[in-house]
């Protein structure tokens, strides 16, 4: 367990969480107006209609896969009689397909961004940086799926290295040693993932945090009173409400 | 009964000359920013024509508004909540910028920069979206005044529909063509499908006055409202990624001023006032089975503001007295419900729109006179209504979901008014049978005539201000130096000279000034010596005292006269170098 390991797997994750949480709160408080999908569907919809659902739905499956793989200990799947081998097969098939969809989707979206004039014009530097990190994270993730499951190269059971480390982070006792034993692909993927979450609050990705699930439960027609409060008429400096 | 108040508008289409003043002033006020170049909160369409955006009223394509399910419930035409969330990553029926039009500017620079040559330089059109040179092929009123009607006219969804029914009704040959203008704003519907479509809950209907707004801080750019609105009156700002729509000029109506489009309307054809309606029965009214019953159901929702029960219920729901009294004097209530001459636009979308239209009576009198008839005789007029140039079927598709009867009745009332008023003007005995033939009394006809023809500003716009209890909040909160005689009281300036201190909310300042200017005959004179006049509020009347700095007299030497470079013409107010 080297000092680098401690830094990467014992300190960095917490730095990331602090930036992610405080950055998100800060953005929500001071830039509500900028909190949007910044959709470009108005300019171009043919490619978007293929690329965007492919990417987003793929990503949702990928997220579920991560949750299962990282949070559910190996002993639990063993207990329900799912063998190590069977688990890897399903992870490879499901994860591979979802990851592939995500990659193709983001590929279409990037291609669209580059080739459709108005969409390219509307692309900021912030977007470009975000795309680089996002695509890198997806590619590295796919690489771990393909390489780690032993199709090419040696099989690597991340559920004995990465997952225990991930869970240990929550109890504030990072199991740096476990993570240190995982292979290079997993380390790279994890690092890029942490980078992605670090820049997350400062990019358009924030829209994911306001996925409108409440829509399923609210009444259709929304009434609001004119004096609904600070959202409609900002009070001025020095006139903060009491209580 | 849950009484709510709703601001509504009526437009008298007979008077619209299609000048687009309303659209332009609205645009100058609200959407002259980048990102909303293509956005027209108010647009004026030539009918027959495709409208803006192209063929918006064809809901088979655009999936706006509500549909009634087999079980009698209302469902969003574009799909329910689950379907909305599943299609959130790419809205399947969002109009493309080309369905509106690609906004452009001209490359004016070449006009001045082009090198000397044999050819005249031209200013090429350049897209405001991509920055590239573009061919201008469509715009917000491309088929204005029937421009290109033989080509574009048949694509009007209503023309398509009536054509299949009766081949002959709509013609585009020059001799038989007809047209009228249809100014459109957001309908501020009672049952707004845009609000229902918004996944974030950012769109809302204001409880006090029914204005439908988008909370810009809460909008996340999911674009479902654009699809949801059958009138396509929510637009997507492609720069900010937020939805924007007509606000009924709420900062103006809150201080009792009419909307910009109404204020500037050349034909003075717009009326603004309050409706009181029963909020508990909106859904029920919007889901009646037969589309022809939608207009009567909508009328049913509007409550009689003179009915003591309604007044009591309104008080119970916290509606202020001045609002109740405004509802009693509301011109829109009179036109829509009392005289029943104003009709809603496309009630079949089931959103219960609150901008109403008096259908045009086309130049029927002249036509009758040409053919040797007495053009203002009631009998002749009634007979001619079915042979109008603007087919009743067309108007019915616009205003009553295809039911010709209400449209015919309205046109008959308008015709009866002409006939009856002729006798009044010529001081002949009044023929009360004309009035009774359309179910009105002579007195009502005269009243309706006054409202439609000669009503003054105060009668056309009866707008109660924001709750009197809130009136103080509309003003800027005072600062501690604002005591009488304190430094904060210097007109138009803060403690550290002009424009110091906290800025006045610009809207409040200018709206009050504007209101003052419109309702008073006096000069825009600040009144106090030494105070300057705000040029924005000067209406050109006379020469108010504060317009120029006071003249200096010869006996009052200027402090700088010893300086040889001093201005030799101390009397000229425009002199340069003046401190
Ligand atoms: S007309 Fe206005 S209130 Fe009605 S659905 Fe459209 S945007 Fe909403
Ligand atoms: S300003 Fe009045 S007359 Fe002119 S187009 Fe608009 S509504 Fe019609």
JSON list of N, CA and C and ligand atoms in Angstrom, two decimals, chain B residues 6 64-66 184-197 203-205 210-214 225-226 228-235 244-246 349 351-355, ligand 1:
[
{"chain": "B", "resi": 6, "resn": "UNK", "atom": "N", "xyz": [-60.16, 35.34, -13.95]},
{"chain": "B", "resi": 6, "resn": "UNK", "atom": "CA", "xyz": [-59.34, 35.07, -15.14]},
{"chain": "B", "resi": 6, "resn": "UNK", "atom": "C", "xyz": [-59.33, 36.31, -16.01]},
{"chain": "B", "resi": 64, "resn": "UNK", "atom": "N", "xyz": [-51.04, 18.34, -30.09]},
{"chain": "B", "resi": 64, "resn": "UNK", "atom": "CA", "xyz": [-51.23, 19.27, -28.98]},
{"chain": "B", "resi": 64, "resn": "UNK", "atom": "C", "xyz": [-52.61, 19.11, -28.37]},
{"chain": "B", "resi": 65, "resn": "UNK", "atom": "N", "xyz": [-52.79, 19.63, -27.18]},
{"chain": "B", "resi": 65, "resn": "UNK", "atom": "CA", "xyz": [-54.10, 19.66, -26.54]},
{"chain": "B", "resi": 65, "resn": "UNK", "atom": "C", "xyz": [-54.49, 18.32, -25.93]},
{"chain": "B", "resi": 66, "resn": "UNK", "atom": "N", "xyz": [-55.79, 18.21, -25.66]},
{"chain": "B", "resi": 66, "resn": "UNK", "atom": "CA", "xyz": [-56.32, 17.04, -24.97]},
{"chain": "B", "resi": 66, "resn": "UNK", "atom": "C", "xyz": [-57.19, 16.22, -25.91]},
{"chain": "B", "resi": 184, "resn": "UNK", "atom": "N", "xyz": [-53.09, 36.34, -32.99]},
{"chain": "B", "resi": 184, "resn": "UNK", "atom": "CA", "xyz": [-53.10, 35.28, -31.97]},
{"chain": "B", "resi": 184, "resn": "UNK", "atom": "C", "xyz": [-52.08, 35.56, -30.89]},
{"chain": "B", "resi": 185, "resn": "UNK", "atom": "N", "xyz": [-52.49, 35.38, -29.64]},
{"chain": "B", "resi": 185, "resn": "UNK", "atom": "CA", "xyz": [-51.54, 35.35, -28.53]},
{"chain": "B", "resi": 185, "resn": "UNK", "atom": "C", "xyz": [-51.82, 34.04, -27.78]},
{"chain": "B", "resi": 186, "resn": "UNK", "atom": "N", "xyz": [-51.08, 33.83, -26.70]},
{"chain": "B", "resi": 186, "resn": "UNK", "atom": "CA", "xyz": [-51.40, 32.66, -25.87]},
{"chain": "B", "resi": 186, "resn": "UNK", "atom": "C", "xyz": [-52.80, 32.84, -25.34]},
{"chain": "B", "resi": 187, "resn": "UNK", "atom": "N", "xyz": [-53.54, 31.74, -25.25]},
{"chain": "B", "resi": 187, "resn": "UNK", "atom": "CA", "xyz": [-54.95, 31.80, -24.89]},
{"chain": "B", "resi": 187, "resn": "UNK", "atom": "C", "xyz": [-55.16, 31.84, -23.37]},
{"chain": "B", "resi": 188, "resn": "UNK", "atom": "N", "xyz": [-54.12, 31.66, -22.62]},
{"chain": "B", "resi": 188, "resn": "UNK", "atom": "CA", "xyz": [-54.21, 31.61, -21.15]},
{"chain": "B", "resi": 188, "resn": "UNK", "atom": "C", "xyz": [-55.39, 30.74, -20.72]},
{"chain": "B", "resi": 189, "resn": "UNK", "atom": "N", "xyz": [-55.34, 29.52, -21.24]},
{"chain": "B", "resi": 189, "resn": "UNK", "atom": "CA", "xyz": [-56.44, 28.57, -21.14]},
{"chain": "B", "resi": 189, "resn": "UNK", "atom": "C", "xyz": [-56.81, 28.26, -19.68]},
{"chain": "B", "resi": 190, "resn": "UNK", "atom": "N", "xyz": [-58.09, 27.90, -19.51]},
{"chain": "B", "resi": 190, "resn": "UNK", "atom": "CA", "xyz": [-58.54, 27.44, -18.19]},
{"chain": "B", "resi": 190, "resn": "UNK", "atom": "C", "xyz": [-58.05, 26.03, -17.90]},
{"chain": "B", "resi": 191, "resn": "UNK", "atom": "N", "xyz": [-57.81, 25.27, -18.96]},
{"chain": "B", "resi": 191, "resn": "UNK", "atom": "CA", "xyz": [-57.38, 23.88, -18.79]},
{"chain": "B", "resi": 191, "resn": "UNK", "atom": "C", "xyz": [-56.11, 23.67, -19.60]},
{"chain": "B", "resi": 192, "resn": "UNK", "atom": "N", "xyz": [-55.04, 24.38, -19.26]},
{"chain": "B", "resi": 192, "resn": "UNK", "atom": "CA", "xyz": [-53.88, 24.49, -20.14]},
{"chain": "B", "resi": 192, "resn": "UNK", "atom": "C", "xyz": [-53.11, 23.17, -20.30]},
{"chain": "B", "resi": 193, "resn": "UNK", "atom": "N", "xyz": [-53.04, 22.68, -21.51]},
{"chain": "B", "resi": 193, "resn": "UNK", "atom": "CA", "xyz": [-52.32, 21.43, -21.72]},
{"chain": "B", "resi": 193, "resn": "UNK", "atom": "C", "xyz": [-50.81, 21.65, -21.68]},
{"chain": "B", "resi": 194, "resn": "UNK", "atom": "N", "xyz": [-50.36, 22.89, -21.84]},
{"chain": "B", "resi": 194, "resn": "UNK", "atom": "CA", "xyz": [-48.93, 23.15, -21.71]},
{"chain": "B", "resi": 194, "resn": "UNK", "atom": "C", "xyz": [-48.50, 22.91, -20.26]},
{"chain": "B", "resi": 195, "resn": "UNK", "atom": "N", "xyz": [-49.29, 23.42, -19.34]},
{"chain": "B", "resi": 195, "resn": "UNK", "atom": "CA", "xyz": [-48.98, 23.24, -17.91]},
{"chain": "B", "resi": 195, "resn": "UNK", "atom": "C", "xyz": [-49.00, 21.76, -17.56]},
{"chain": "B", "resi": 196, "resn": "UNK", "atom": "N", "xyz": [-50.01, 21.07, -18.08]},
{"chain": "B", "resi": 196, "resn": "UNK", "atom": "CA", "xyz": [-50.13, 19.64, -17.78]},
{"chain": "B", "resi": 196, "resn": "UNK", "atom": "C", "xyz": [-48.97, 18.86, -18.36]},
{"chain": "B", "resi": 197, "resn": "UNK", "atom": "N", "xyz": [-48.35, 19.36, -19.43]},
{"chain": "B", "resi": 197, "resn": "UNK", "atom": "CA", "xyz": [-47.28, 18.61, -20.08]},
{"chain": "B", "resi": 197, "resn": "UNK", "atom": "C", "xyz": [-45.93, 18.83, -19.43]},
{"chain": "B", "resi": 203, "resn": "UNK", "atom": "N", "xyz": [-44.29, 25.27, -15.25]},
{"chain": "B", "resi": 203, "resn": "UNK", "atom": "CA", "xyz": [-45.34, 26.12, -15.81]},
{"chain": "B", "resi": 203, "resn": "UNK", "atom": "C", "xyz": [-46.51, 26.14, -14.84]},
{"chain": "B", "resi": 204, "resn": "UNK", "atom": "N", "xyz": [-47.13, 27.28, -14.72]},
{"chain": "B", "resi": 204, "resn": "UNK", "atom": "CA", "xyz": [-48.24, 27.36, -13.78]},
{"chain": "B", "resi": 204, "resn": "UNK", "atom": "C", "xyz": [-49.24, 28.41, -14.21]},
{"chain": "B", "resi": 205, "resn": "UNK", "atom": "N", "xyz": [-50.42, 28.27, -13.67]},
{"chain": "B", "resi": 205, "resn": "UNK", "atom": "CA", "xyz": [-51.48, 29.24, -13.89]},
{"chain": "B", "resi": 205, "resn": "UNK", "atom": "C", "xyz": [-51.57, 30.07, -12.63]},
{"chain": "B", "resi": 210, "resn": "UNK", "atom": "N", "xyz": [-55.18, 34.05, -13.48]},
{"chain": "B", "resi": 210, "resn": "UNK", "atom": "CA", "xyz": [-55.24, 33.03, -14.51]},
{"chain": "B", "resi": 210, "resn": "UNK", "atom": "C", "xyz": [-54.19, 33.14, -15.60]},
{"chain": "B", "resi": 211, "resn": "UNK", "atom": "N", "xyz": [-53.24, 34.04, -15.44]},
{"chain": "B", "resi": 211, "resn": "UNK", "atom": "CA", "xyz": [-52.19, 34.16, -16.45]},
{"chain": "B", "resi": 211, "resn": "UNK", "atom": "C", "xyz": [-51.29, 32.92, -16.37]},
{"chain": "B", "resi": 212, "resn": "UNK", "atom": "N", "xyz": [-50.96, 32.35, -17.53]},
{"chain": "B", "resi": 212, "resn": "UNK", "atom": "CA", "xyz": [-50.13, 31.15, -17.56]},
{"chain": "B", "resi": 212, "resn": "UNK", "atom": "C", "xyz": [-48.68, 31.55, -17.80]},
{"chain": "B", "resi": 213, "resn": "UNK", "atom": "N", "xyz": [-47.80, 31.14, -16.90]},
{"chain": "B", "resi": 213, "resn": "UNK", "atom": "CA", "xyz": [-46.41, 31.59, -16.97]},
{"chain": "B", "resi": 213, "resn": "UNK", "atom": "C", "xyz": [-45.44, 30.42, -16.87]},
{"chain": "B", "resi": 214, "resn": "UNK", "atom": "N", "xyz": [-44.20, 30.66, -17.28]},
{"chain": "B", "resi": 214, "resn": "UNK", "atom": "CA", "xyz": [-43.12, 29.68, -17.12]},
{"chain": "B", "resi": 214, "resn": "UNK", "atom": "C", "xyz": [-42.16, 30.22, -16.07]},
{"chain": "B", "resi": 225, "resn": "UNK", "atom": "N", "xyz": [-43.86, 21.16, -23.16]},
{"chain": "B", "resi": 225, "resn": "UNK", "atom": "CA", "xyz": [-44.92, 22.17, -23.25]},
{"chain": "B", "resi": 225, "resn": "UNK", "atom": "C", "xyz": [-45.11, 22.61, -24.68]},
{"chain": "B", "resi": 226, "resn": "UNK", "atom": "N", "xyz": [-44.00, 22.66, -25.45]},
{"chain": "B", "resi": 226, "resn": "UNK", "atom": "CA", "xyz": [-44.11, 23.10, -26.84]},
{"chain": "B", "resi": 226, "resn": "UNK", "atom": "C", "xyz": [-45.05, 22.15, -27.58]},
{"chain": "B", "resi": 228, "resn": "UNK", "atom": "N", "xyz": [-47.22, 20.17, -26.06]},
{"chain": "B", "resi": 228, "resn": "UNK", "atom": "CA", "xyz": [-48.51, 20.15, -25.39]},
{"chain": "B", "resi": 228, "resn": "UNK", "atom": "C", "xyz": [-49.46, 21.24, -25.85]},
{"chain": "B", "resi": 229, "resn": "UNK", "atom": "N", "xyz": [-48.95, 22.43, -26.13]},
{"chain": "B", "resi": 229, "resn": "UNK", "atom": "CA", "xyz": [-49.83, 23.53, -26.49]},
{"chain": "B", "resi": 229, "resn": "UNK", "atom": "C", "xyz": [-50.32, 23.36, -27.92]},
{"chain": "B", "resi": 230, "resn": "UNK", "atom": "N", "xyz": [-51.64, 23.23, -28.11]},
{"chain": "B", "resi": 230, "resn": "UNK", "atom": "CA", "xyz": [-52.16, 23.03, -29.45]},
{"chain": "B", "resi": 230, "resn": "UNK", "atom": "C", "xyz": [-52.08, 24.30, -30.30]},
{"chain": "B", "resi": 231, "resn": "UNK", "atom": "N", "xyz": [-51.90, 25.43, -29.66]},
{"chain": "B", "resi": 231, "resn": "UNK", "atom": "CA", "xyz": [-51.81, 26.69, -30.39]},
{"chain": "B", "resi": 231, "resn": "UNK", "atom": "C", "xyz": [-50.35, 27.03, -30.70]},
{"chain": "B", "resi": 232, "resn": "UNK", "atom": "N", "xyz": [-49.45, 26.18, -30.24]},
{"chain": "B", "resi": 232, "resn": "UNK", "atom": "CA", "xyz": [-48.00, 26.38, -30.40]},
{"chain": "B", "resi": 232, "resn": "UNK", "atom": "C", "xyz": [-47.59, 27.77, -29.94]},
{"chain": "B", "resi": 233, "resn": "UNK", "atom": "N", "xyz": [-48.00, 28.09, -28.72]},
{"chain": "B", "resi": 233, "resn": "UNK", "atom": "CA", "xyz": [-47.68, 29.39, -28.19]},
{"chain": "B", "resi": 233, "resn": "UNK", "atom": "C", "xyz": [-46.67, 29.31, -27.05]},
{"chain": "B", "resi": 234, "resn": "UNK", "atom": "N", "xyz": [-46.06, 28.16, -26.85]},
{"chain": "B", "resi": 234, "resn": "UNK", "atom": "CA", "xyz": [-44.88, 28.12, -26.00]},
{"chain": "B", "resi": 234, "resn": "UNK", "atom": "C", "xyz": [-43.70, 27.91, -26.93]},
{"chain": "B", "resi": 235, "resn": "UNK", "atom": "N", "xyz": [-42.68, 28.71, -26.75]},
{"chain": "B", "resi": 235, "resn": "UNK", "atom": "CA", "xyz": [-41.52, 28.64, -27.63]},
{"chain": "B", "resi": 235, "resn": "UNK", "atom": "C", "xyz": [-40.31, 28.26, -26.81]},
{"chain": "B", "resi": 244, "resn": "UNK", "atom": "N", "xyz": [-40.33, 29.83, -23.24]},
{"chain": "B", "resi": 244, "resn": "UNK", "atom": "CA", "xyz": [-40.86, 31.17, -23.01]},
{"chain": "B", "resi": 244, "resn": "UNK", "atom": "C", "xyz": [-42.20, 31.30, -23.70]},
{"chain": "B", "resi": 245, "resn": "UNK", "atom": "N", "xyz": [-43.05, 32.13, -23.16]},
{"chain": "B", "resi": 245, "resn": "UNK", "atom": "CA", "xyz": [-44.35, 32.31, -23.76]},
{"chain": "B", "resi": 245, "resn": "UNK", "atom": "C", "xyz": [-44.90, 33.68, -23.44]},
{"chain": "B", "resi": 246, "resn": "UNK", "atom": "N", "xyz": [-46.01, 34.00, -24.11]},
{"chain": "B", "resi": 246, "resn": "UNK", "atom": "CA", "xyz": [-46.73, 35.25, -23.86]},
{"chain": "B", "resi": 246, "resn": "UNK", "atom": "C", "xyz": [-47.05, 35.34, -22.37]},
{"chain": "B", "resi": 349, "resn": "UNK", "atom": "N", "xyz": [-59.77, 21.72, -29.06]},
{"chain": "B", "resi": 349, "resn": "UNK", "atom": "CA", "xyz": [-58.52, 21.29, -28.42]},
{"chain": "B", "resi": 349, "resn": "UNK", "atom": "C", "xyz": [-58.73, 21.03, -26.93]},
{"chain": "B", "resi": 351, "resn": "UNK", "atom": "N", "xyz": [-58.81, 22.89, -24.33]},
{"chain": "B", "resi": 351, "resn": "UNK", "atom": "CA", "xyz": [-58.01, 23.59, -23.31]},
{"chain": "B", "resi": 351, "resn": "UNK", "atom": "C", "xyz": [-58.78, 24.75, -22.70]},
{"chain": "B", "resi": 352, "resn": "UNK", "atom": "N", "xyz": [-59.99, 25.03, -23.18]},
{"chain": "B", "resi": 352, "resn": "UNK", "atom": "CA", "xyz": [-60.80, 26.15, -22.69]},
{"chain": "B", "resi": 352, "resn": "UNK", "atom": "C", "xyz": [-60.05, 27.48, -22.83]},
{"chain": "B", "resi": 353, "resn": "UNK", "atom": "N", "xyz": [-59.80, 27.87, -24.08]},
{"chain": "B", "resi": 353, "resn": "UNK", "atom": "CA", "xyz": [-59.04, 29.11, -24.32]},
{"chain": "B", "resi": 353, "resn": "UNK", "atom": "C", "xyz": [-59.78, 30.35, -23.88]},
{"chain": "B", "resi": 354, "resn": "UNK", "atom": "N", "xyz": [-59.04, 31.35, -23.45]},
{"chain": "B", "resi": 354, "resn": "UNK", "atom": "CA", "xyz": [-59.65, 32.56, -22.87]},
{"chain": "B", "resi": 354, "resn": "UNK", "atom": "C", "xyz": [-59.39, 33.82, -23.69]},
{"chain": "B", "resi": 355, "resn": "UNK", "atom": "N", "xyz": [-58.99, 33.64, -24.93]},
{"chain": "B", "resi": 355, "resn": "UNK", "atom": "CA", "xyz": [-58.96, 34.78, -25.87]},
{"chain": "B", "resi": 355, "resn": "UNK", "atom": "C", "xyz": [-60.07, 34.52, -26.87]},
{"chain": "C", "resi": 1, "resn": "LIG", "atom": "S1", "xyz": [-52.59, 28.67, -25.49]},
{"chain": "C", "resi": 1, "resn": "LIG", "atom": "FE1", "xyz": [-51.29, 29.32, -23.78]},
{"chain": "C", "resi": 1, "resn": "LIG", "atom": "S2", "xyz": [-52.27, 28.48, -21.92]},
{"chain": "C", "resi": 1, "resn": "LIG", "atom": "FE2", "xyz": [-53.22, 27.47, -23.69]},
{"chain": "C", "resi": 1, "resn": "LIG", "atom": "S3", "xyz": [-52.04, 25.57, -23.88]},
{"chain": "C", "resi": 1, "resn": "LIG", "atom": "FE3", "xyz": [-51.06, 27.09, -25.23]},
{"chain": "C", "resi": 1, "resn": "LIG", "atom": "S4", "xyz": [-49.46, 28.08, -24.02]},
{"chain": "C", "resi": 1, "resn": "LIG", "atom": "FE4", "xyz": [-50.82, 26.95, -22.61]}
]
